[in-house]
Amino acid sequence: VSVYTVLYDGDDENMAERYVIGNMEEQVEGADVISSSSPLGQALQGASAGDTVTYDAPNGQLTVHVRKVETA
């Protein structure tokens, strides 16, 4: 299971968020689980540390910077 640490464009470094792409059975402590079919989940799949991805959200396009990808 990969854990993505991301920072939304314009946020401070201390606001980084951690996500696991999958389902509730793949929970990792300190990380939110998001669906692989969600816009963010689709954007993060295959991303590496240092990548910047943009996805469509209900309130417009959002950009996230991938800070770290770990295996849990």
Coordinates of C-alpha atoms in Angstrom, one line a residue:
V1 CA 0.0 0.0 0.0
S2 CA 1.4 3.4 -1.0
V3 CA 1.0 6.4 1.3
Y4 CA 1.2 9.8 -0.4
T5 CA 2.2 12.9 1.5
V6 CA 0.9 15.9 -0.4
L7 CA 0.8 19.7 -0.1
Y8 CA -1.9 21.7 -1.7
D9 CA -0.8 24.6 -3.8
G10 CA -0.5 27.7 -1.6
D11 CA -0.4 25.8 1.7
D12 CA 2.4 26.0 4.3
E13 CA 4.7 23.0 4.6
N14 CA 3.2 22.1 8.0
M15 CA -0.2 21.6 6.3
A16 CA 0.9 18.5 4.4
E17 CA -1.7 15.7 4.2
R18 CA -1.3 11.9 4.0
Y19 CA -3.5 9.7 1.8
V20 CA -3.8 6.0 1.0
I21 CA -5.5 5.2 -2.3
G22 CA -7.7 2.1 -1.8
N23 CA -10.5 1.1 0.4
M24 CA -11.2 1.1 4.2
E25 CA -9.4 -2.3 4.6
E26 CA -6.2 -0.6 3.7
Q27 CA -6.2 2.0 6.5
V28 CA -2.8 3.3 7.6
E29 CA -2.5 5.3 10.9
G30 CA -2.2 9.0 10.2
A31 CA -3.5 8.8 6.6
D32 CA -6.9 9.3 5.1
V33 CA -8.2 6.6 2.7
I34 CA -9.4 7.9 -0.7
S35 CA -10.9 6.0 -3.6
S36 CA -8.9 5.2 -6.7
S37 CA -11.8 6.5 -8.7
S38 CA -11.9 9.8 -6.9
P39 CA -10.4 12.8 -8.8
L40 CA -7.5 13.1 -6.3
G41 CA -7.0 9.3 -6.3
Q42 CA -6.8 9.2 -10.1
A43 CA -4.4 12.1 -10.1
L44 CA -2.0 10.6 -7.6
Q45 CA -1.8 7.1 -9.1
G46 CA 1.7 6.6 -10.5
A47 CA 2.9 10.0 -9.1
S48 CA 6.3 10.1 -7.5
A49 CA 7.9 12.4 -4.9
G50 CA 8.5 15.8 -6.5
D51 CA 5.7 15.5 -8.9
T52 CA 2.9 18.1 -9.1
V53 CA -0.6 17.0 -10.2
T54 CA -3.7 18.9 -10.9
Y55 CA -7.3 17.5 -10.7
D56 CA -10.8 18.7 -11.1
A57 CA -12.7 19.3 -7.9
P58 CA -16.3 20.6 -7.5
N59 CA -15.0 24.1 -6.8
G60 CA -12.5 24.1 -9.7
Q61 CA -9.0 22.7 -10.4
L62 CA -6.7 22.0 -7.5
T63 CA -3.0 21.5 -7.6
V64 CA -1.1 19.3 -5.2
H65 CA 2.7 18.8 -4.8
V66 CA 3.7 15.2 -3.9
R67 CA 6.2 15.5 -1.1
K68 CA 6.8 11.8 -0.3
V69 CA 5.6 8.3 -1.4
E70 CA 6.0 5.6 1.2
T71 CA 5.1 1.9 1.3
A72 CA 3.1 0.9 4.3

